[in-house]
């Protein structure tokens, strides 16, 4: 009898333990009344009536907080309205009820963690999804692709660099500003401003003492079409920019050129068939004293998406057949916004194809004497964020830099009306490019001291090569 009582006590205890080991209920176990409420809430969710769906799921969970499916769906509602803190709360509740019920929870929870800046948790939860999920093949492939970014973000935010970042208010407006270009003397900046969300125009500003003049539209160039992504020559006398869908284009977006003469910009003309194709050409950047042109294109012969290409000015002033910068720089995803520092060695660009913080990050690579590129390096955090950074340029000294970002909206749930703004920063010494020197040459009449137009050749006597070959302006400036 004593043995029977002992067995009965052990059985009762084990039954209680087993009951406690399953602390949640599923869709298959709820009452018909709860099922009806759940179906109504889910129908509201699927028809994008998120606020009404939220109220219904909350009513269900108030009575049955361990209803795991309702927790998952309420978390999904919060995720859809960009309330990542509450989405995180209910996904975590679902995971606490069961880690194996639906491994997909870990994926969306990782995205929530990323948006709430819990980068270590984001990395770990994404890893949990990759290890546990056996069903969602496409989503798992996407997670495997995202994982290096989550690892990078976690590491970068734990070791931030000191960039001394400030908003460049003198260039910004209530519109989007991006893709700037700067003259060699650092006194002229031209950039793109997007008006009314669909029209891009070129704006110009000049350095005045320690500040900048109010940016003005370049009326000689701007039209009803889109003009943007400018590249200014080192002497500030030539603009190469992008215009899209105009009759003079060979493709959707082509590179055009305008020259500054007699205090105005000339009528733009298509740069050439050597550069432009039926594809997309944009975001040019002058290098090598204006004799090299880097730009972005999705033309045939690339590695996928938008690639970086380069062309060289020949003696007859035409441009060589463009060359792809190759797999050391380009990836299967988009690379854009090239900027070669005036030192001719350090290339900055944006990419979505390398491990980074998210969105597009800014990277750099240096070219050696054999024209080989060093491994691409991320500029780090907090310059790069989980949003988008691009349009990076520097002044000759390699210290002062500018770029565009929508970081201002990092904590904003809405994605509508986000603008890109300019920011300025100082590049830390450990990644600072070697400075370059800017020299101005004036060709003057010996008697009148007035400027002369002349052919100019500057020799590098040490290396016995031509350093610069061109012409002075009508004012004698080179």
Tab-separated table of C-alpha atoms in Angstrom:
chain	number	residue	atom	x	y	z
A	1	UNK	CA	0.000	0.000	0.000
A	2	UNK	CA	2.853	2.361	0.868
A	3	UNK	CA	4.516	1.670	-2.501
A	4	UNK	CA	1.226	2.404	-4.303
A	5	UNK	CA	0.837	5.744	-2.519
A	6	UNK	CA	4.424	6.658	-3.354
A	7	UNK	CA	3.827	5.815	-7.036
A	8	UNK	CA	0.582	7.832	-7.066
A	9	UNK	CA	2.381	10.842	-5.563
A	10	UNK	CA	5.189	10.620	-8.132
A	11	UNK	CA	2.663	10.297	-10.982
A	12	UNK	CA	0.710	13.347	-9.798
A	13	UNK	CA	3.927	15.385	-9.493
A	14	UNK	CA	5.118	14.312	-12.963
A	15	UNK	CA	1.721	15.173	-14.444
A	16	UNK	CA	1.917	18.660	-12.908
A	17	UNK	CA	5.453	19.147	-14.253
A	18	UNK	CA	4.397	18.050	-17.735
A	19	UNK	CA	1.430	20.399	-17.625
A	20	UNK	CA	3.695	23.286	-16.622
A	21	UNK	CA	6.204	22.371	-19.368
A	22	UNK	CA	3.672	23.417	-22.017
A	23	UNK	CA	2.680	26.887	-20.814
A	24	UNK	CA	1.079	28.005	-24.088
A	25	UNK	CA	-1.963	27.286	-26.180
A	26	UNK	CA	-2.116	27.221	-29.950
A	27	UNK	CA	-4.705	27.951	-32.591
A	28	UNK	CA	-5.780	24.308	-32.510
A	29	UNK	CA	-6.548	24.433	-28.804
A	30	UNK	CA	-8.573	27.618	-28.373
A	31	UNK	CA	-12.328	27.721	-27.930
A	32	UNK	CA	-14.633	28.381	-30.907
A	33	UNK	CA	-15.374	31.851	-29.491
A	34	UNK	CA	-11.677	32.728	-29.278
A	35	UNK	CA	-11.120	31.294	-32.745
A	36	UNK	CA	-13.836	33.568	-34.133
A	37	UNK	CA	-12.232	36.641	-32.506
A	38	UNK	CA	-8.819	35.581	-33.800
A	39	UNK	CA	-10.079	35.159	-37.365
A	40	UNK	CA	-11.705	38.605	-37.241
A	41	UNK	CA	-8.469	40.191	-35.979
A	42	UNK	CA	-6.417	38.349	-38.572
A	43	UNK	CA	-8.750	39.467	-41.365
A	44	UNK	CA	-8.266	43.079	-40.267
A	45	UNK	CA	-4.487	42.546	-40.244
A	46	UNK	CA	-4.448	41.087	-43.753
A	47	UNK	CA	-6.511	44.013	-45.073
A	48	UNK	CA	-3.963	46.469	-43.617
A	49	UNK	CA	-6.351	47.739	-40.924
A	50	UNK	CA	-3.559	47.533	-38.396
A	51	UNK	CA	-4.962	49.700	-35.610
A	52	UNK	CA	-8.266	47.815	-35.551
A	53	UNK	CA	-6.387	44.497	-35.687
A	54	UNK	CA	-4.208	45.602	-32.781
A	55	UNK	CA	-7.250	46.285	-30.591
A	56	UNK	CA	-8.738	42.863	-31.343
A	57	UNK	CA	-5.526	40.930	-30.668
A	58	UNK	CA	-5.039	42.846	-27.413
A	59	UNK	CA	-8.548	41.840	-26.293
A	60	UNK	CA	-7.743	38.203	-26.984
A	61	UNK	CA	-4.436	38.312	-25.107
A	62	UNK	CA	-5.999	40.066	-22.130
A	63	UNK	CA	-8.034	36.913	-21.537
A	64	UNK	CA	-5.484	34.393	-22.816
A	65	UNK	CA	-1.960	35.875	-22.535
A	66	UNK	CA	-0.330	32.537	-23.393
A	67	UNK	CA	-2.087	32.207	-26.755
A	68	UNK	CA	1.112	32.002	-28.805
A	69	UNK	CA	-0.419	32.654	-32.238
A	70	UNK	CA	-2.113	35.835	-31.006
A	71	UNK	CA	1.227	37.049	-29.565
A	72	UNK	CA	2.921	36.461	-32.907
A	73	UNK	CA	0.189	38.255	-34.857
A	74	UNK	CA	0.079	41.247	-32.486
A	75	UNK	CA	3.875	41.516	-32.778
A	76	UNK	CA	3.487	41.452	-36.565
A	77	UNK	CA	0.920	44.256	-36.412
A	78	UNK	CA	3.302	46.417	-34.396
A	79	UNK	CA	6.099	45.599	-36.855
A	80	UNK	CA	3.970	46.749	-39.788
A	81	UNK	CA	3.339	50.144	-38.149
A	82	UNK	CA	7.069	50.469	-37.329
A	83	UNK	CA	6.528	50.249	-33.569
A	84	UNK	CA	9.573	48.060	-33.110
A	85	UNK	CA	9.686	48.235	-29.321
A	86	UNK	CA	6.225	46.698	-28.933
A	87	UNK	CA	6.834	44.280	-31.792
A	88	UNK	CA	9.976	43.164	-29.986
A	89	UNK	CA	7.991	42.757	-26.728
A	90	UNK	CA	5.411	40.380	-28.196
A	91	UNK	CA	7.857	38.413	-30.346
A	92	UNK	CA	9.955	37.873	-27.217
A	93	UNK	CA	6.811	36.729	-25.393
A	94	UNK	CA	6.166	34.190	-28.146
A	95	UNK	CA	9.757	32.950	-27.977
A	96	UNK	CA	9.524	32.643	-24.186
A	97	UNK	CA	6.443	30.435	-24.643
A	98	UNK	CA	8.207	28.220	-27.202
A	99	UNK	CA	11.436	28.521	-29.161
A	100	UNK	CA	10.434	25.768	-31.558
A	101	UNK	CA	6.819	26.637	-32.375
A	102	UNK	CA	7.710	28.932	-35.289
A	103	UNK	CA	11.439	29.592	-35.919
A	104	UNK	CA	10.514	32.425	-38.299
A	105	UNK	CA	9.828	34.492	-35.162
A	106	UNK	CA	13.589	34.762	-34.640
A	107	UNK	CA	14.062	36.393	-38.047
A	108	UNK	CA	11.566	39.199	-37.508
A	109	UNK	CA	12.668	39.592	-33.893
A	110	UNK	CA	16.218	40.134	-35.162
A	111	UNK	CA	14.959	42.923	-37.441
A	112	UNK	CA	13.189	44.506	-34.448
A	113	UNK	CA	16.373	44.256	-32.359
A	114	UNK	CA	18.286	45.976	-35.126
A	115	UNK	CA	15.824	48.860	-35.223
A	116	UNK	CA	15.928	49.248	-31.450
A	117	UNK	CA	19.759	49.226	-31.563
A	118	UNK	CA	20.118	45.942	-29.683
A	119	UNK	CA	22.703	44.769	-32.163
A	120	UNK	CA	24.080	41.859	-30.146
A	121	UNK	CA	20.579	40.409	-29.723
A	122	UNK	CA	19.864	41.018	-33.408
A	123	UNK	CA	22.922	39.009	-34.402
A	124	UNK	CA	22.091	36.155	-32.024
A	125	UNK	CA	18.419	35.933	-33.002
A	126	UNK	CA	19.249	35.912	-36.702
A	127	UNK	CA	21.679	33.081	-36.034
A	128	UNK	CA	18.920	31.224	-34.161
A	129	UNK	CA	16.672	31.494	-37.203
A	130	UNK	CA	19.385	30.230	-39.560
A	131	UNK	CA	20.098	27.243	-37.313
A	132	UNK	CA	16.485	26.338	-36.498
A	133	UNK	CA	14.488	26.986	-39.685
A	134	UNK	CA	14.035	24.059	-42.056
A	135	UNK	CA	11.110	25.353	-44.136
A	136	UNK	CA	11.561	28.938	-45.362
A	137	UNK	CA	14.259	28.393	-47.978
A	138	UNK	CA	14.200	31.870	-49.545
A	139	UNK	CA	13.999	33.667	-46.203
A	140	UNK	CA	16.827	31.564	-44.842
A	141	UNK	CA	18.955	32.452	-47.857
A	142	UNK	CA	18.227	36.134	-47.193
A	143	UNK	CA	19.124	35.694	-43.521
A	144	UNK	CA	22.448	34.081	-44.415
A	145	UNK	CA	23.143	37.071	-46.669
A	146	UNK	CA	22.213	39.539	-43.904
A	147	UNK	CA	24.152	37.822	-41.133
A	148	UNK	CA	27.608	39.313	-41.931
A	149	UNK	CA	26.017	42.787	-41.761
A	150	UNK	CA	24.561	42.036	-38.335
A	151	UNK	CA	27.942	40.773	-37.132
A	152	UNK	CA	29.661	43.884	-38.507
A	153	UNK	CA	27.091	46.216	-36.941
A	154	UNK	CA	27.462	44.604	-33.531
A	155	UNK	CA	31.250	44.879	-33.701
A	156	UNK	CA	31.329	48.419	-35.142
A	157	UNK	CA	28.956	49.899	-32.583
A	158	UNK	CA	31.051	48.465	-29.758
A	159	UNK	CA	34.160	50.249	-31.135
A	160	UNK	CA	32.928	53.572	-32.580
A	161	UNK	CA	35.312	55.996	-34.283
A	162	UNK	CA	35.473	59.680	-33.446
A	163	UNK	CA	34.397	61.639	-36.525
A	164	UNK	CA	33.145	64.917	-35.013
A	165	UNK	CA	30.076	64.855	-37.271
A	166	UNK	CA	27.983	67.995	-37.687
A	167	UNK	CA	25.080	68.882	-39.929
A	168	UNK	CA	26.155	71.135	-42.825
A	169	UNK	CA	23.211	73.480	-42.312
A	170	UNK	CA	24.541	76.053	-44.791
A	171	UNK	CA	23.821	73.652	-47.671
A	172	UNK	CA	20.636	71.997	-46.406
A	173	UNK	CA	17.003	72.947	-46.909
A	174	UNK	CA	13.649	71.261	-46.361
A	175	UNK	CA	14.367	69.301	-49.559
A	176	UNK	CA	16.834	66.469	-50.154
A	177	UNK	CA	20.470	67.385	-50.882
A	178	UNK	CA	23.068	64.887	-52.061
A	179	UNK	CA	25.860	64.102	-54.545
A	180	UNK	CA	28.161	67.117	-54.036
A	181	UNK	CA	31.348	67.962	-55.920
A	182	UNK	CA	34.092	70.341	-54.846
A	183	UNK	CA	36.718	72.301	-56.792
A	184	UNK	CA	40.433	71.751	-56.139
A	185	UNK	CA	40.788	74.993	-54.159
A	186	UNK	CA	37.848	73.960	-51.973
A	187	UNK	CA	35.966	77.192	-52.634
A	188	UNK	CA	33.184	75.986	-54.948
A	189	UNK	CA	30.644	73.250	-54.289
A	190	UNK	CA	27.923	72.090	-56.675
A	191	UNK	CA	25.312	69.588	-55.532
A	192	UNK	CA	21.938	68.020	-56.325
A	193	UNK	CA	18.733	69.233	-54.716
A	194	UNK	CA	15.498	67.300	-55.218
A	195	UNK	CA	12.463	69.567	-55.368
A	196	UNK	CA	8.932	68.233	-54.782
A	197	UNK	CA	10.189	64.656	-54.572
A	198	UNK	CA	10.569	64.217	-58.323
A	199	UNK	CA	12.627	67.046	-59.844
A	200	UNK	CA	16.396	67.220	-59.443
A	201	UNK	CA	18.322	70.432	-60.077
A	202	UNK	CA	21.917	71.621	-59.690
A	203	UNK	CA	22.792	74.187	-57.031
A	204	UNK	CA	26.069	76.041	-56.498
A	205	UNK	CA	27.620	77.675	-53.417
A	206	UNK	CA	30.932	79.469	-52.789
A	207	UNK	CA	33.106	79.615	-49.714
A	208	UNK	CA	33.138	83.092	-48.180
A	209	UNK	CA	35.633	83.459	-45.339
A	210	UNK	CA	34.594	80.698	-42.911
A	211	UNK	CA	31.059	80.208	-44.243
A	212	UNK	CA	29.283	79.511	-47.530
A	213	UNK	CA	27.007	81.602	-49.709
A	214	UNK	CA	23.319	80.699	-49.995
A	215	UNK	CA	23.096	77.922	-52.619
A	216	UNK	CA	21.654	79.108	-55.933
A	217	UNK	CA	20.108	77.201	-58.812
A	218	UNK	CA	22.298	77.005	-61.935
A	219	UNK	CA	19.649	78.386	-64.232
A	220	UNK	CA	21.668	77.969	-67.447
A	221	UNK	CA	21.680	74.197	-66.909
A	222	UNK	CA	18.509	73.313	-64.995
A	223	UNK	CA	15.431	72.392	-67.052
A	224	UNK	CA	12.101	70.671	-66.561
A	225	UNK	CA	14.053	67.405	-66.816
A	226	UNK	CA	16.246	66.037	-64.030
A	227	UNK	CA	19.780	67.442	-63.712
A	228	UNK	CA	22.003	66.155	-60.925
A	229	UNK	CA	25.057	64.173	-59.819
A	230	UNK	CA	27.616	66.840	-60.858
A	231	UNK	CA	31.391	66.583	-61.201
A	232	UNK	CA	33.328	69.843	-61.254
A	233	UNK	CA	36.798	69.992	-62.809
A	234	UNK	CA	39.682	70.944	-60.490
A	235	UNK	CA	39.784	74.485	-61.907
A	236	UNK	CA	36.017	74.883	-61.489
A	237	UNK	CA	35.457	75.643	-65.184
A	238	UNK	CA	33.811	72.403	-66.362
A	239	UNK	CA	30.766	70.581	-65.082
A	240	UNK	CA	29.894	67.032	-66.038
A	241	UNK	CA	26.471	66.075	-64.734
A	242	UNK	CA	23.609	63.659	-65.291
A	243	UNK	CA	20.428	64.411	-67.182
A	244	UNK	CA	17.662	61.895	-67.719
A	245	UNK	CA	15.077	61.306	-70.427
A	246	UNK	CA	15.925	64.338	-72.538
A	247	UNK	CA	15.952	64.050	-76.371
A	248	UNK	CA	19.743	64.364	-76.575
A	249	UNK	CA	20.273	61.220	-74.469
A	250	UNK	CA	21.488	57.912	-75.848
A	251	UNK	CA	19.890	56.129	-72.889
A	252	UNK	CA	17.633	56.885	-69.960
A	253	UNK	CA	20.308	58.840	-68.078
A	254	UNK	CA	23.457	60.211	-69.740
A	255	UNK	CA	26.439	62.342	-68.782
A	256	UNK	CA	26.435	65.904	-70.136
A	257	UNK	CA	29.097	68.631	-70.074
A	258	UNK	CA	28.981	72.419	-69.651
A	259	UNK	CA	31.809	74.985	-69.528
A	260	UNK	CA	31.980	78.227	-67.568
A	261	UNK	CA	32.799	81.132	-69.905
A	262	UNK	CA	32.071	84.862	-69.700
A	263	UNK	CA	30.544	84.418	-66.242
A	264	UNK	CA	27.954	81.849	-67.305
A	265	UNK	CA	27.612	78.151	-67.975
A	266	UNK	CA	27.396	77.071	-71.599
A	267	UNK	CA	24.530	75.152	-73.151
A	268	UNK	CA	25.086	71.517	-72.061
A	269	UNK	CA	25.955	68.887	-74.633
A	270	UNK	CA	26.068	65.109	-74.454
A	271	UNK	CA	29.520	64.056	-73.239
A	272	UNK	CA	29.957	61.471	-76.015
A	273	UNK	CA	28.963	58.090	-77.356
A	274	UNK	CA	32.290	56.838	-76.020
A	275	UNK	CA	30.906	57.281	-72.493
A	276	UNK	CA	27.112	57.059	-72.786
A	277	UNK	CA	25.169	53.956	-73.786
A	278	UNK	CA	21.521	52.870	-73.937
A	279	UNK	CA	22.068	51.925	-70.280
A	280	UNK	CA	22.462	54.176	-67.250
A	281	UNK	CA	25.436	56.529	-66.843
A	282	UNK	CA	25.631	58.904	-63.865
A	283	UNK	CA	27.558	60.214	-60.835
A	284	UNK	CA	30.788	61.241	-62.514
A	285	UNK	CA	33.923	62.314	-60.647
A	286	UNK	CA	37.011	64.031	-62.072
A	287	UNK	CA	40.459	62.840	-61.040
A	288	UNK	CA	44.053	63.277	-62.201
A	289	UNK	CA	43.702	67.019	-62.879
A	290	UNK	CA	40.555	66.422	-64.893
A	291	UNK	CA	42.111	63.774	-67.135
A	292	UNK	CA	40.354	60.794	-65.535
A	293	UNK	CA	36.619	60.323	-65.132
A	294	UNK	CA	35.079	57.816	-62.735
A	295	UNK	CA	31.346	57.197	-63.087
A	296	UNK	CA	28.496	54.783	-62.410
A	297	UNK	CA	26.834	52.576	-65.024
A	298	UNK	CA	24.790	49.423	-65.422
A	299	UNK	CA	26.124	48.886	-68.948
A	300	UNK	CA	27.016	45.443	-70.248
A	301	UNK	CA	30.212	43.910	-68.910
A	302	UNK	CA	29.618	44.669	-65.241
A	303	UNK	CA	29.340	42.442	-62.185
A	304	UNK	CA	25.691	43.142	-61.404
A	305	UNK	CA	23.576	46.181	-60.587
A	306	UNK	CA	25.430	49.499	-60.807
A	307	UNK	CA	29.224	49.309	-61.137
A	308	UNK	CA	32.056	51.843	-61.039
A	309	UNK	CA	33.789	52.542	-64.357
A	310	UNK	CA	36.711	54.730	-65.434
A	311	UNK	CA	37.634	56.575	-68.636
A	312	UNK	CA	40.750	58.596	-69.556
A	313	UNK	CA	40.971	61.803	-71.544
A	314	UNK	CA	43.119	61.314	-74.652
A	315	UNK	CA	45.322	63.864	-76.413
A	316	UNK	CA	42.591	64.734	-78.885
A	317	UNK	CA	40.409	65.554	-75.832
A	318	UNK	CA	38.061	62.617	-76.484
A	319	UNK	CA	37.470	59.950	-73.849
A	320	UNK	CA	38.779	56.405	-73.921
A	321	UNK	CA	36.554	53.347	-73.886
A	322	UNK	CA	35.435	52.966	-70.241
A	323	UNK	CA	36.877	50.157	-68.138
A	324	UNK	CA	35.163	48.408	-65.267
A	325	UNK	CA	37.067	48.799	-61.986
A	326	UNK	CA	36.850	45.046	-61.559
A	327	UNK	CA	35.906	42.615	-58.774
A	328	UNK	CA	38.274	44.243	-56.291
A	329	UNK	CA	35.763	47.112	-56.111
A	330	UNK	CA	32.502	46.037	-57.756
A	331	UNK	CA	30.129	43.380	-56.416
A	332	UNK	CA	26.928	41.710	-57.608
A	333	UNK	CA	25.014	44.529	-55.886
A	334	UNK	CA	25.112	48.304	-56.383
A	335	UNK	CA	28.230	50.452	-56.129
A	336	UNK	CA	27.854	54.189	-56.679
A	337	UNK	CA	28.933	57.725	-55.650
A	338	UNK	CA	32.646	57.377	-56.577
A	339	UNK	CA	35.020	60.056	-55.308
A	340	UNK	CA	38.741	59.866	-55.992
A	341	UNK	CA	40.690	62.027	-53.570
A	342	UNK	CA	42.946	64.547	-55.383
A	343	UNK	CA	45.943	62.484	-54.234
A	344	UNK	CA	44.925	60.018	-56.961
A	345	UNK	CA	45.165	57.034	-54.620
A	346	UNK	CA	42.179	56.933	-52.280
A	347	UNK	CA	38.798	56.049	-53.787
A	348	UNK	CA	35.637	56.523	-51.739
A	349	UNK	CA	32.300	55.051	-52.818
A	350	UNK	CA	29.001	53.681	-51.539
A	351	UNK	CA	27.948	50.071	-51.759
A	352	UNK	CA	25.293	47.612	-50.691
A	353	UNK	CA	27.523	44.651	-51.532
A	354	UNK	CA	29.980	44.583	-48.601
A	355	UNK	CA	29.364	43.860	-44.905
A	356	UNK	CA	28.081	47.056	-43.360
A	357	UNK	CA	25.644	48.754	-41.037
A	358	UNK	CA	22.647	48.524	-43.354
A	359	UNK	CA	21.203	50.399	-46.286
A	360	UNK	CA	24.210	51.769	-48.164
A	361	UNK	CA	27.505	52.391	-46.394
A	362	UNK	CA	30.567	54.413	-47.367
A	363	UNK	CA	33.777	52.476	-48.121
A	364	UNK	CA	37.261	53.240	-49.372
A	365	UNK	CA	40.128	51.535	-51.143
A	366	UNK	CA	43.609	52.726	-52.079
A	367	UNK	CA	45.397	52.191	-55.385
A	368	UNK	CA	49.087	51.252	-55.390
A	369	UNK	CA	51.727	52.095	-57.998
A	370	UNK	CA	50.729	48.998	-59.983
A	371	UNK	CA	47.107	50.204	-60.100
A	372	UNK	CA	45.997	47.421	-57.763
A	373	UNK	CA	43.248	48.151	-55.236
A	374	UNK	CA	43.632	47.390	-51.544
A	375	UNK	CA	40.874	45.387	-49.762
A	376	UNK	CA	37.743	47.523	-49.480
A	377	UNK	CA	37.313	48.984	-45.989
A	378	UNK	CA	34.145	50.227	-44.311
A	379	UNK	CA	34.439	53.784	-42.942
A	380	UNK	CA	32.892	52.569	-39.704
A	381	UNK	CA	30.390	53.747	-37.144
A	382	UNK	CA	28.932	56.321	-36.479
A	383	UNK	CA	29.652	57.703	-39.967
A	384	UNK	CA	27.731	54.733	-41.317
A	385	UNK	CA	24.367	53.932	-39.739
A	386	UNK	CA	21.549	51.410	-40.257
A	387	UNK	CA	20.048	53.911	-42.727
A	388	UNK	CA	21.752	55.271	-45.884
A	389	UNK	CA	25.060	57.119	-46.217
A	390	UNK	CA	26.512	58.172	-49.565
A	391	UNK	CA	27.962	61.042	-51.621
A	392	UNK	CA	31.244	61.219	-49.708
A	393	UNK	CA	33.802	63.872	-50.743
A	394	UNK	CA	36.876	65.373	-49.081
A	395	UNK	CA	38.892	68.521	-49.380
A	396	UNK	CA	42.523	68.409	-50.546
A	397	UNK	CA	43.871	68.304	-47.006
A	398	UNK	CA	42.254	64.900	-46.445
A	399	UNK	CA	40.851	66.135	-43.134
A	400	UNK	CA	37.546	67.830	-43.894
A	401	UNK	CA	34.877	65.688	-45.546
A	402	UNK	CA	31.209	65.910	-46.453
A	403	UNK	CA	28.537	63.303	-47.135
A	404	UNK	CA	24.757	62.770	-47.309
A	405	UNK	CA	22.595	60.768	-44.930
A	406	UNK	CA	19.017	60.336	-43.749
A	407	UNK	CA	20.237	59.577	-40.204
A	408	UNK	CA	18.014	62.417	-38.940
A	409	UNK	CA	15.088	60.019	-39.384
A	410	UNK	CA	16.652	57.083	-37.564
A	411	UNK	CA	14.040	57.187	-34.801
A	412	UNK	CA	11.138	58.141	-37.046
A	413	UNK	CA	8.643	55.414	-37.847
A	414	UNK	CA	7.340	56.891	-41.110
A	415	UNK	CA	9.306	56.358	-44.295
A	416	UNK	CA	7.428	59.054	-46.196
A	417	UNK	CA	9.051	62.453	-46.647
A	418	UNK	CA	12.520	61.453	-45.486
A	419	UNK	CA	15.153	63.841	-46.811
A	420	UNK	CA	18.858	63.357	-47.361
A	421	UNK	CA	20.917	66.083	-45.715
A	422	UNK	CA	24.585	67.052	-45.850
A	423	UNK	CA	26.909	66.430	-42.921
A	424	UNK	CA	30.498	67.519	-42.384
A	425	UNK	CA	33.166	65.661	-40.468
A	426	UNK	CA	36.867	65.350	-39.838
A	427	UNK	CA	38.470	62.109	-40.941
A	428	UNK	CA	40.392	60.397	-38.087
A	429	UNK	CA	44.136	60.123	-38.611
A	430	UNK	CA	44.155	56.335	-38.815
A	431	UNK	CA	42.100	56.400	-42.055
A	432	UNK	CA	43.022	59.875	-43.296
A	433	UNK	CA	44.200	59.988	-46.934
A	434	UNK	CA	47.509	61.675	-47.764
A	435	UNK	CA	46.970	65.370	-48.449
A	436	UNK	CA	47.383	66.796	-51.926
A	437	UNK	CA	48.591	70.198	-53.064
A	438	UNK	CA	46.619	72.636	-55.176
A	439	UNK	CA	48.581	75.016	-57.401
A	440	UNK	CA	47.062	77.888	-59.388
A	441	UNK	CA	48.892	79.050	-62.520
A	442	UNK	CA	48.211	82.433	-64.119
A	443	UNK	CA	49.289	83.227	-67.693
A	444	UNK	CA	49.562	87.034	-68.006
A	445	UNK	CA	50.621	89.494	-70.685
A	446	UNK	CA	53.930	90.954	-69.560
A	447	UNK	CA	52.934	94.480	-70.609
A	448	UNK	CA	49.235	94.730	-69.786
A	449	UNK	CA	49.142	92.068	-67.035
A	450	UNK	CA	45.848	90.851	-68.505
A	451	UNK	CA	45.078	87.140	-68.793
A	452	UNK	CA	46.018	85.152	-71.870
A	453	UNK	CA	44.604	81.991	-73.359
A	454	UNK	CA	47.490	79.584	-73.904
A	455	UNK	CA	48.422	75.920	-74.146
A	456	UNK	CA	49.901	74.827	-70.825
A	457	UNK	CA	52.021	71.785	-70.048
A	458	UNK	CA	53.356	71.081	-66.558
A	459	UNK	CA	56.170	68.530	-66.212
A	460	UNK	CA	57.031	66.347	-63.243
A	461	UNK	CA	60.831	66.639	-63.586
A	462	UNK	CA	61.543	64.041	-60.915
A	463	UNK	CA	59.633	61.261	-62.671
A	464	UNK	CA	60.024	62.765	-66.182
A	465	UNK	CA	56.283	62.657	-66.948
A	466	UNK	CA	53.684	65.202	-67.991
A	467	UNK	CA	51.806	66.209	-64.853
A	468	UNK	CA	49.217	68.397	-66.540
A	469	UNK	CA	48.328	69.310	-70.096
A	470	UNK	CA	45.559	71.731	-71.007
A	471	UNK	CA	44.656	75.329	-71.731
A	472	UNK	CA	44.317	78.442	-69.625
A	473	UNK	CA	41.004	80.290	-69.541
A	474	UNK	CA	40.406	83.684	-71.143
A	475	UNK	CA	41.483	85.189	-67.806
A	476	UNK	CA	44.757	83.240	-67.921
A	477	UNK	CA	43.851	80.883	-65.089
A	478	UNK	CA	44.852	77.228	-65.063
